[in-house]
Short mmCIF file of C-alpha atoms in Angstrom, two decimals:
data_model
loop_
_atom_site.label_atom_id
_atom_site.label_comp_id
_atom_site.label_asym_id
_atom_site.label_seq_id
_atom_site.Cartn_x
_atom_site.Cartn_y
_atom_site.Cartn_z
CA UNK A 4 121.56 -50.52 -62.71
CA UNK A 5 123.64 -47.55 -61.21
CA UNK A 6 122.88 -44.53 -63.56
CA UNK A 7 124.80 -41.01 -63.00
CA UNK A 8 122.49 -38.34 -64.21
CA UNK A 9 124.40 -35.07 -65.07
CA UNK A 10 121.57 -32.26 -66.03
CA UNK A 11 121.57 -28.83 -65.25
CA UNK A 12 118.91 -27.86 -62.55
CA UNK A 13 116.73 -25.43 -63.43
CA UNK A 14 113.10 -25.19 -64.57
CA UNK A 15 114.29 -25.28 -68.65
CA UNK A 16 113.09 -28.57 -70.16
CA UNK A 17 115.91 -30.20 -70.24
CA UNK A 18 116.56 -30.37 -66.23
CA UNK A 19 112.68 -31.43 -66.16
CA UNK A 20 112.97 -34.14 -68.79
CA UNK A 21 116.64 -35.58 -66.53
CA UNK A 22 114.48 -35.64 -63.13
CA UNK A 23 111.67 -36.93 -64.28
CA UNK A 24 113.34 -39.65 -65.76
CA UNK A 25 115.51 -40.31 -62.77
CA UNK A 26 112.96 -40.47 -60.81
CA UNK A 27 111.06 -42.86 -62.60
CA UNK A 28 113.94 -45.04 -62.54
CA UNK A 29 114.23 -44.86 -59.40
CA UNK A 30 110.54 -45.91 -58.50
CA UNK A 31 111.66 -48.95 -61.11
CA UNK A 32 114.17 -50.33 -59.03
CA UNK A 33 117.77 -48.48 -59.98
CA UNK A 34 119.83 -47.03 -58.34
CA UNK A 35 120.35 -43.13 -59.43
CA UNK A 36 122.95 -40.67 -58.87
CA UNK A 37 122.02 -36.95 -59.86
CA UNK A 38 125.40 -35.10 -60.04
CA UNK A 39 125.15 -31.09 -60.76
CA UNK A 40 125.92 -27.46 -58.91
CA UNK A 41 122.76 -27.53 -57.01
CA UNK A 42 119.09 -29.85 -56.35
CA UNK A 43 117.63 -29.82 -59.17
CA UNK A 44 113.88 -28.11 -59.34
CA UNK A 45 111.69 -30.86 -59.31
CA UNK A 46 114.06 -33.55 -57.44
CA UNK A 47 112.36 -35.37 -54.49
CA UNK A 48 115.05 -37.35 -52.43
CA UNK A 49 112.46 -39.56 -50.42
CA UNK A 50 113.17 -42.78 -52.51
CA UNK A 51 116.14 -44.49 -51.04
CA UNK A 52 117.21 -45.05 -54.26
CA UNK A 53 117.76 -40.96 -55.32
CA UNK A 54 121.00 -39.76 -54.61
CA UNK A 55 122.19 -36.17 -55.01
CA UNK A 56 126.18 -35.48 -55.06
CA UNK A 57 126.70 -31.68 -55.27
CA UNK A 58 129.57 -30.20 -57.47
CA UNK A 59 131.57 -27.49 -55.70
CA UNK A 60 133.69 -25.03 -57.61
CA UNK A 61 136.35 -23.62 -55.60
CA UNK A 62 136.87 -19.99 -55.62
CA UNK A 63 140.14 -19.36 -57.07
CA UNK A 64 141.97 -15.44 -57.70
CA UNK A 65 143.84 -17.52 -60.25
CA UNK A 66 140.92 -17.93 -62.60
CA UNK A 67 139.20 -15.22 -64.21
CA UNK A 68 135.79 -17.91 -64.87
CA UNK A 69 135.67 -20.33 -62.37
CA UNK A 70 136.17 -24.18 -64.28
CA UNK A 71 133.43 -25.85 -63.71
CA UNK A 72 134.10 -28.60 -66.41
CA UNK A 73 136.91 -29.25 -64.16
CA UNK A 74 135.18 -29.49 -60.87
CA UNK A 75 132.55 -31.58 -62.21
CA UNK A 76 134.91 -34.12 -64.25
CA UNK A 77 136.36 -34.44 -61.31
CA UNK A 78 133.03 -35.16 -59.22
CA UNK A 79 132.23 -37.91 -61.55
CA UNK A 80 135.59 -39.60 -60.77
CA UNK A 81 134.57 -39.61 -57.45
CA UNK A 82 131.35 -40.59 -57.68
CA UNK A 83 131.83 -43.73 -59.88
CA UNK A 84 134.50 -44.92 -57.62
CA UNK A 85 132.84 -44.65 -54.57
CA UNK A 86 129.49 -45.76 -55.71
CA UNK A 87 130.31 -48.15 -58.07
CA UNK A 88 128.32 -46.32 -61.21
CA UNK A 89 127.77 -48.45 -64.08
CA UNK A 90 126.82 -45.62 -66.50
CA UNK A 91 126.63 -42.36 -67.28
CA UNK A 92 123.85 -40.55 -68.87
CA UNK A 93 124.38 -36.52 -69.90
CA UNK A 94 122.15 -34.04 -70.95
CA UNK A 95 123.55 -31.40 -73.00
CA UNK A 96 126.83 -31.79 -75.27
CA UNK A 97 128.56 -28.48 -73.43
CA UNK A 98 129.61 -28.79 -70.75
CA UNK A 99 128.55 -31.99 -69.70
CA UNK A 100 129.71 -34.37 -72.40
CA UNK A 101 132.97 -32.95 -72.75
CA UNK A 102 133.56 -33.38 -68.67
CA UNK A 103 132.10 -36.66 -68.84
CA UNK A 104 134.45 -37.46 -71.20
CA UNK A 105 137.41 -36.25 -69.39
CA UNK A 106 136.27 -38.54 -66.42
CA UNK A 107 136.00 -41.21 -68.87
CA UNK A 108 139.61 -40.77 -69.57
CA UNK A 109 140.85 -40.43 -65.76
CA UNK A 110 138.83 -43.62 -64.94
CA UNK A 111 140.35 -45.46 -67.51
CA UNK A 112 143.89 -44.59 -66.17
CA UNK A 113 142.57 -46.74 -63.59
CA UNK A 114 141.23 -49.30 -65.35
CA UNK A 115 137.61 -48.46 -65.19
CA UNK A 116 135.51 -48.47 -68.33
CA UNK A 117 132.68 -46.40 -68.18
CA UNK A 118 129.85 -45.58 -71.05
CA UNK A 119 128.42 -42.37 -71.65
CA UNK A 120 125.05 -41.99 -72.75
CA UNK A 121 124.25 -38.21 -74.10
CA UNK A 122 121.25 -36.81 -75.32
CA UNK A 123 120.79 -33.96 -77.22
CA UNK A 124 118.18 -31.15 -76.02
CA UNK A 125 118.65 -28.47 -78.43
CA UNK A 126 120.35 -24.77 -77.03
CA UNK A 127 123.56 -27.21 -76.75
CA UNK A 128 123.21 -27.33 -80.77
CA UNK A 129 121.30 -24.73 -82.41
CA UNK A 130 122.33 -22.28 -80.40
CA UNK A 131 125.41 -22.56 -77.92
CA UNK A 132 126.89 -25.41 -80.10
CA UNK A 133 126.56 -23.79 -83.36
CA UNK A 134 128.77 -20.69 -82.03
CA UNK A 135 132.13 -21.33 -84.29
CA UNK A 136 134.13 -20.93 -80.49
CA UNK A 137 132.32 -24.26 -78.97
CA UNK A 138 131.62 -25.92 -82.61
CA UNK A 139 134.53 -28.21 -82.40
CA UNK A 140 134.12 -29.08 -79.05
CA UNK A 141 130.58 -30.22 -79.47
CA UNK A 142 131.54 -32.08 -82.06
CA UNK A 143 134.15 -33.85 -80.32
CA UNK A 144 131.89 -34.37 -77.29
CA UNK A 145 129.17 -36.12 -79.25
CA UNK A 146 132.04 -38.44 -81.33
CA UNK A 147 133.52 -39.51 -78.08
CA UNK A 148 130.34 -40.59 -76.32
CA UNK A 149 129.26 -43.99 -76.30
CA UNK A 150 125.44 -43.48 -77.53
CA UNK A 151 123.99 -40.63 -78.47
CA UNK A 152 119.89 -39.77 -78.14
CA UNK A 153 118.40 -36.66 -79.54
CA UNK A 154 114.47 -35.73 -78.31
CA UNK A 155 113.42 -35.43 -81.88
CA UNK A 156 114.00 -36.10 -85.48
CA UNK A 157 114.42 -32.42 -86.24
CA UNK A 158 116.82 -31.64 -83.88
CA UNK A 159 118.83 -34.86 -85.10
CA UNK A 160 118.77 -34.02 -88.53
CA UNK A 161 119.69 -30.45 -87.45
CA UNK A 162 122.70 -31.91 -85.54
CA UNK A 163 123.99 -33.67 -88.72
CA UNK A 164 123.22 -30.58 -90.72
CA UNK A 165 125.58 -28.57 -88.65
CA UNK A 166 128.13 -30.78 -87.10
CA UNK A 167 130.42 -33.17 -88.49
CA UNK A 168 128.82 -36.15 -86.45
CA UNK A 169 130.38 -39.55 -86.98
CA UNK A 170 127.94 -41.31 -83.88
CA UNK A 171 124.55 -42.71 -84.82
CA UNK A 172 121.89 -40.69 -83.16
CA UNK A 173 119.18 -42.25 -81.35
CA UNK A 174 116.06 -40.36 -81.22
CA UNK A 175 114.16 -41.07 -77.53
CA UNK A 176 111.27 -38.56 -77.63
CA UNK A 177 110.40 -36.05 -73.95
CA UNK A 178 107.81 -37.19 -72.47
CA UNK A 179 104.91 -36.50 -69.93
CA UNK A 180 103.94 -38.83 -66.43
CA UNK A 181 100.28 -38.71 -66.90
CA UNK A 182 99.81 -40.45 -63.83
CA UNK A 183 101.65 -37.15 -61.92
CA UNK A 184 99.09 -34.37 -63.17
CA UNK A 185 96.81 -32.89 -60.26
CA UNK A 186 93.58 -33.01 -60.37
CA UNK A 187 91.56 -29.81 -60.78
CA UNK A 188 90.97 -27.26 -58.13
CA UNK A 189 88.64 -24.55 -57.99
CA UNK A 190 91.41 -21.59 -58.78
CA UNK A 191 89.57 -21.41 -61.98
CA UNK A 192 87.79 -17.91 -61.10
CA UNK A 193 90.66 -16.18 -59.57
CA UNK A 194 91.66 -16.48 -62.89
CA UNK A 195 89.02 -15.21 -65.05
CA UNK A 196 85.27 -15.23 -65.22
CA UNK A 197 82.79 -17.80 -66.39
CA UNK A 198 82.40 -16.56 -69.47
CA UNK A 199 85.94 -16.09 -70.86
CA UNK A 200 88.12 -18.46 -71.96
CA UNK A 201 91.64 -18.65 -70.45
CA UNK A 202 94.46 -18.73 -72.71
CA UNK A 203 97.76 -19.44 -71.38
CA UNK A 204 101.20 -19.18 -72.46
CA UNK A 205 104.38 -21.11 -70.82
CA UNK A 206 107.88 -20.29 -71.29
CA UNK A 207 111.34 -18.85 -70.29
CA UNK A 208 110.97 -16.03 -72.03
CA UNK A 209 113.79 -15.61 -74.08
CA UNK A 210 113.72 -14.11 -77.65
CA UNK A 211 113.19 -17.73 -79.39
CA UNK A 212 109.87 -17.70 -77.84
CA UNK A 213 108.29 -14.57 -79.48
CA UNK A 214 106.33 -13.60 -76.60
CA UNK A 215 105.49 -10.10 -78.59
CA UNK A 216 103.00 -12.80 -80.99
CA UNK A 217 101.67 -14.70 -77.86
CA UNK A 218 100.40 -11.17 -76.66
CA UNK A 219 99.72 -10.12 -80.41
CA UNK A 220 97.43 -13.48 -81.11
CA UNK A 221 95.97 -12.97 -78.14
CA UNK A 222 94.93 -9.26 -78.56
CA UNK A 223 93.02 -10.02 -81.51
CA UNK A 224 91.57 -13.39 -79.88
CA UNK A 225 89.74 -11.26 -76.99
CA UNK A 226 88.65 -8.63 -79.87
CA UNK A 227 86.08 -11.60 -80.49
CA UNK A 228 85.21 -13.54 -77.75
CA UNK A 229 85.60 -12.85 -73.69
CA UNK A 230 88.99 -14.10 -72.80
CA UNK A 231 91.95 -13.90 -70.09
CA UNK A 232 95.70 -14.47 -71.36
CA UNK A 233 98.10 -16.65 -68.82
CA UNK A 234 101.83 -15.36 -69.13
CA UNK A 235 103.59 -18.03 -66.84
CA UNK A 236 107.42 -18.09 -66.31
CA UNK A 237 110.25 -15.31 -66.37
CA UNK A 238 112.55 -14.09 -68.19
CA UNK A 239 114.71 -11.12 -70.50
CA UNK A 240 111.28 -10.40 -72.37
CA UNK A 241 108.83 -9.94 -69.63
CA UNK A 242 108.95 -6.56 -68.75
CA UNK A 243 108.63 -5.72 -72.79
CA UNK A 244 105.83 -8.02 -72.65
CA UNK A 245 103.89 -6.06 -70.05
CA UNK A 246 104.58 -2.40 -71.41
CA UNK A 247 103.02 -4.26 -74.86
CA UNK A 248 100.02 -5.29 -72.98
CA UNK A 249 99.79 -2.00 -71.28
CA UNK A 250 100.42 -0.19 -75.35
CA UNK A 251 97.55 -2.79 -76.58
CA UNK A 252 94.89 -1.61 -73.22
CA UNK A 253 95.18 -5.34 -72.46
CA UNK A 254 96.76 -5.09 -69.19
CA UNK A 255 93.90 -6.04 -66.96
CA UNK A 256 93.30 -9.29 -69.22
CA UNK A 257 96.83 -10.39 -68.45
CA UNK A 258 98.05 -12.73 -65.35
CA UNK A 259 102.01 -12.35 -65.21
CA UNK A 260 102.50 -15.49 -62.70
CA UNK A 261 106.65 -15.53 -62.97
CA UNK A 262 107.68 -18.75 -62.25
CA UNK A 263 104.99 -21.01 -60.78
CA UNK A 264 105.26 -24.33 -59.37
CA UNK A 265 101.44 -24.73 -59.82
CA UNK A 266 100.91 -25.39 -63.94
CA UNK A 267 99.19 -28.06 -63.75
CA UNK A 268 96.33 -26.11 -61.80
CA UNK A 269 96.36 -23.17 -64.54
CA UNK A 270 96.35 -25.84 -67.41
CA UNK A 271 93.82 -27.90 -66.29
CA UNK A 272 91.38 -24.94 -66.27
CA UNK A 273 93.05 -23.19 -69.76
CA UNK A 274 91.63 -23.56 -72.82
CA UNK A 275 94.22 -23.14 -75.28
CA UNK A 276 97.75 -23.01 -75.52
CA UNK A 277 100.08 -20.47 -77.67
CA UNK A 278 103.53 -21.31 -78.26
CA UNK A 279 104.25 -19.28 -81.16
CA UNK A 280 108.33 -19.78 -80.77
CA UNK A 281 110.77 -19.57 -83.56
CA UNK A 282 112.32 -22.88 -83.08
CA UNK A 283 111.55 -26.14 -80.68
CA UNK A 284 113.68 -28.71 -80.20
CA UNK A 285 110.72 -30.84 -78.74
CA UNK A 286 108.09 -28.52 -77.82
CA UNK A 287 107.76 -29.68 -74.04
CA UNK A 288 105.34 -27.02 -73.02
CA UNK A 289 103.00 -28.12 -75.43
CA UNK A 290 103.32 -31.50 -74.78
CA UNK A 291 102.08 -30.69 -70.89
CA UNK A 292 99.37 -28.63 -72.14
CA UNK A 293 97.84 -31.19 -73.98
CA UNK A 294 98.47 -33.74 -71.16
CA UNK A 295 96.18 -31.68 -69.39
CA UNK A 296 93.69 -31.62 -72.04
CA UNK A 297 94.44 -27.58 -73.52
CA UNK A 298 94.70 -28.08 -77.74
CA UNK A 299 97.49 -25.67 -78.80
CA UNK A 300 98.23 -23.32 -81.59
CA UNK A 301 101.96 -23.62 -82.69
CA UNK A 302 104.29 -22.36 -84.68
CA UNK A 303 105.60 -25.33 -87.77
CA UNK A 304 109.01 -25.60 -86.60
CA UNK A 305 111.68 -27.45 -85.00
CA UNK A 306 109.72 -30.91 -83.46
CA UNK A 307 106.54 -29.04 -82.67
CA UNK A 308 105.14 -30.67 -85.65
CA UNK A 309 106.05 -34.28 -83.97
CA UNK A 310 104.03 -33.23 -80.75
CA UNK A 311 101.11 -30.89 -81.88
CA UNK A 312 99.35 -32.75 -84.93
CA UNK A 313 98.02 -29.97 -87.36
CA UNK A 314 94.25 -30.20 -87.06
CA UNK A 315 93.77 -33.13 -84.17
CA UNK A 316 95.49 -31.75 -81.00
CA UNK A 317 95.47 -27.61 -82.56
CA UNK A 318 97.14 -26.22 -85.34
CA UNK A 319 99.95 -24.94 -86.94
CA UNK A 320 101.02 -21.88 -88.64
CA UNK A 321 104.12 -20.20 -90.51
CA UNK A 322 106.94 -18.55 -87.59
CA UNK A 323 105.41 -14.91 -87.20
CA UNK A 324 102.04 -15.22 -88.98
CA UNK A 325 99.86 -14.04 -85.82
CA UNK A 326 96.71 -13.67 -88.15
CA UNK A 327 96.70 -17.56 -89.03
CA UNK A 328 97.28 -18.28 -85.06
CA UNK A 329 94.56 -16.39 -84.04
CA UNK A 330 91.83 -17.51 -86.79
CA UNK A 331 92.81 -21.09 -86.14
CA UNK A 332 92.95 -20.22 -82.28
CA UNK A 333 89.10 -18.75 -82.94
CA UNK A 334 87.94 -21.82 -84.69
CA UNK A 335 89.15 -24.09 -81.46
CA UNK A 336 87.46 -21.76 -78.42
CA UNK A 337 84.24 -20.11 -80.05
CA UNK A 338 82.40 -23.70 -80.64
CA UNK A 339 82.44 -25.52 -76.94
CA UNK A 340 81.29 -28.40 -78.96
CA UNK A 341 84.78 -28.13 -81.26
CA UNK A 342 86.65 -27.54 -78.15
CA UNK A 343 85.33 -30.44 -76.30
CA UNK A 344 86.68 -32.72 -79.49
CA UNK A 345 90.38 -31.15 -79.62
CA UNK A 346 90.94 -31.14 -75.69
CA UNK A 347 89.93 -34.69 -75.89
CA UNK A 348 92.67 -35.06 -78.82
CA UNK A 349 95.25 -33.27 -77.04
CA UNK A 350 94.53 -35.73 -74.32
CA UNK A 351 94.80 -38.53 -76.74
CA UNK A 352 97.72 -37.04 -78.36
CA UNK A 353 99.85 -37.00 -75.20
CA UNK A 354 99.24 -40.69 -74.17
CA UNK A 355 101.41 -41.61 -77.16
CA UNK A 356 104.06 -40.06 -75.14
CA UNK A 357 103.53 -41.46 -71.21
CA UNK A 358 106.92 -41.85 -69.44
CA UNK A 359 105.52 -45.39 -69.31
CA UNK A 360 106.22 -45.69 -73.11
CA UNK A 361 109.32 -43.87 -72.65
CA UNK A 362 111.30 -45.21 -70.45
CA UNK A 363 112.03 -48.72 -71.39
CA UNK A 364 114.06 -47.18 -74.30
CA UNK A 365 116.50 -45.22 -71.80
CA UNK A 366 116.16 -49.14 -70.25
CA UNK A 367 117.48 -50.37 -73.14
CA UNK A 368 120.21 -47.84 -74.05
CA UNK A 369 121.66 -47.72 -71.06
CA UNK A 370 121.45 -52.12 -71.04
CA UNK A 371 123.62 -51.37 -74.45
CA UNK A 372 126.22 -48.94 -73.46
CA UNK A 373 127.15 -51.37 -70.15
CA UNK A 374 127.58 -54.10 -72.86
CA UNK A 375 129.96 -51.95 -75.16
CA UNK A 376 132.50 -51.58 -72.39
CA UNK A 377 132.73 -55.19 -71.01
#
């Protein structure tokens, strides 16, 4: 097949999850199209069968935002024209949807019939979509496309909680490429000593995250045992993050990496994972901590109950309750024999979710929405 995928191209999960999957395709045999405003992260174009088509937004005096709905609507005309694209698969409802909709109706003028495949990440609808400006056209966006896939049960039924959604959703879970992680290297002691255990934290650091409990939990994990705290990634709340750590005396048992494009390295040799967020619409940070074998301690919320299974692969506790993190995050790491058992769970755990497994469904989907138009 000849898949357009339209992501945006950063390190949020979303752009990793529409790579990754393109890629895999690729290495599968089809033929895939990435379409966006710049090279996405993690995009490698050394299999003949990668493409990436830059969208350009011309500069105009005219326009106090620049359209880029426009310019990349436009793009996919192009594109599916000149490369003969047999489907289109979005990620996010806003903005790209509702352009790939808008190409939809260009290409029809024409007398091509295109499907659109979009699948639901979560900011496009708990918090972007939800905003009563963009509500209606999120709604629209998700009625008009052909199939519609959601990463989790919880953010589908939040979907139909919120919008007026007349399309059967589809939930495809993320998923991990086992086969992809490193192996270990000895970084290990420039991160901590023998003794401690390394704790590690992933995220973008936004306000959802509650990076103030990862460093809270954390604070009262080292009051018992030797331990090092990861912060990797970058964002609005780091610099809050390090005056709390400097408030706490905790500074010099905090790494603040920034972005890194070595995580597997710093998971492999971590011993637990705290994602203490408000909401998830997946939970993909977990979900490569426990591919590398690290048990997490999660909030209960959003779909990090679908990923992190309460006693097996860690725990979870109430949104905010740092005590319950830390006592279950204490029961994991002071008992190596207990750890052994949950990073061999979290292992385990995150097979169920191998691209391997994943990927025949997008197979199939796509297989579906090509039939719908003939």
């Amino acid at each position: 097949m000849k898949i357009a995928i339209v992501c945006y191209p950063t390190f949020g999960g979303s752009g990793v999850v529409a790579t990754e999957l393109g890629l895999e395709l690729a290495r599968r045999g089809h033929e895939i199209h990435f379409i966006t405003y710049s090279q996405p992260v993690r995009l490698a174009l050394l299999n003949p069968n990668v493409h990436y088509h830059e969208v350009n937004v011309p500069e105009y005096p005219l326009f106090h935002y620049q359209p880029y709905e426009l310019a990349l609507s436009s793009k996919l005309v192009d594109m599916v024209k000149l490369h003969k694209i047999e489907v289109l698969h979005v990620h996010y409802a806003i903005p790209h949807a509702y352009a790939g909709y808008m190409a939809q109706q260009m290409l029809k003028e024409e007398g091509i019939h295109i499907p659109m495949v979009t699948t639901l990440h979560g900011t496009d609808i708990t918090l972007v979509g939800n905003h009563p400006f963009y509500k209606p056209a999120v709604t629209f966006s998700i009625n008009k496309s052909d199939i519609v896939t959601s990463v989790s049960q919880s953010l589908k039924d939040n979907t139909l909680e919120l919008f007026a959604v007349t399309k059967h959703i589809e939930v495809i879970p993320n998923f991990i490429e086992l086969s992809n992680i490193s192996q270990k290297t000895s970084c290990r002691s420039a991160m901590a000593q023998d003794n401690e255990r390394i704790i590690t934290h992933i995220s973008n650091f936004r306000l959802v995250k509650r990076i103030p409990d990862v460093i809270h939990v954390f604070y009262k994990i080292q009051q018992q045992i030797p331990a090092k705290l990861m912060m990797v990634g970058d964002g609005p709340e780091k610099e809050n993050a390090e005056k709390l750590c400097a408030k706490l005396g905790i500074l010099d048992k905090v790494i603040f990496f920034g972005n890194s494009n070595e995580i597997d390295q710093i998971l492999q040799h971590s011993d637990l994972f705290l994602l203490p967020s408000e909401t998830e619409s997946f939970g993909l940070a977990a979900l490569e901590a426990m591919a590398c074998g690290v048990p997490v301690i999660s909030s209960n919320s959003g779909g990090l109950p679908e990923v992190n299974l309460e006693g097996f692969s860690g725990f979870l506790s109430e949104v905010g309750d740092v005590d319950s993190m830390a006592a279950n995050a204490l029961q994991i790491v002071q008992n190596q024999e207990t750890l052994d058992q949950f990073k061999a769970n979290a292992i385990q755990t995150a097979e169920k979710f191998d691209i391997h497994h994943i990927l025949p469904l997008y197979e199939e989907v796509y297989q579906r929405a090509i039939l719908l138009k003939k």
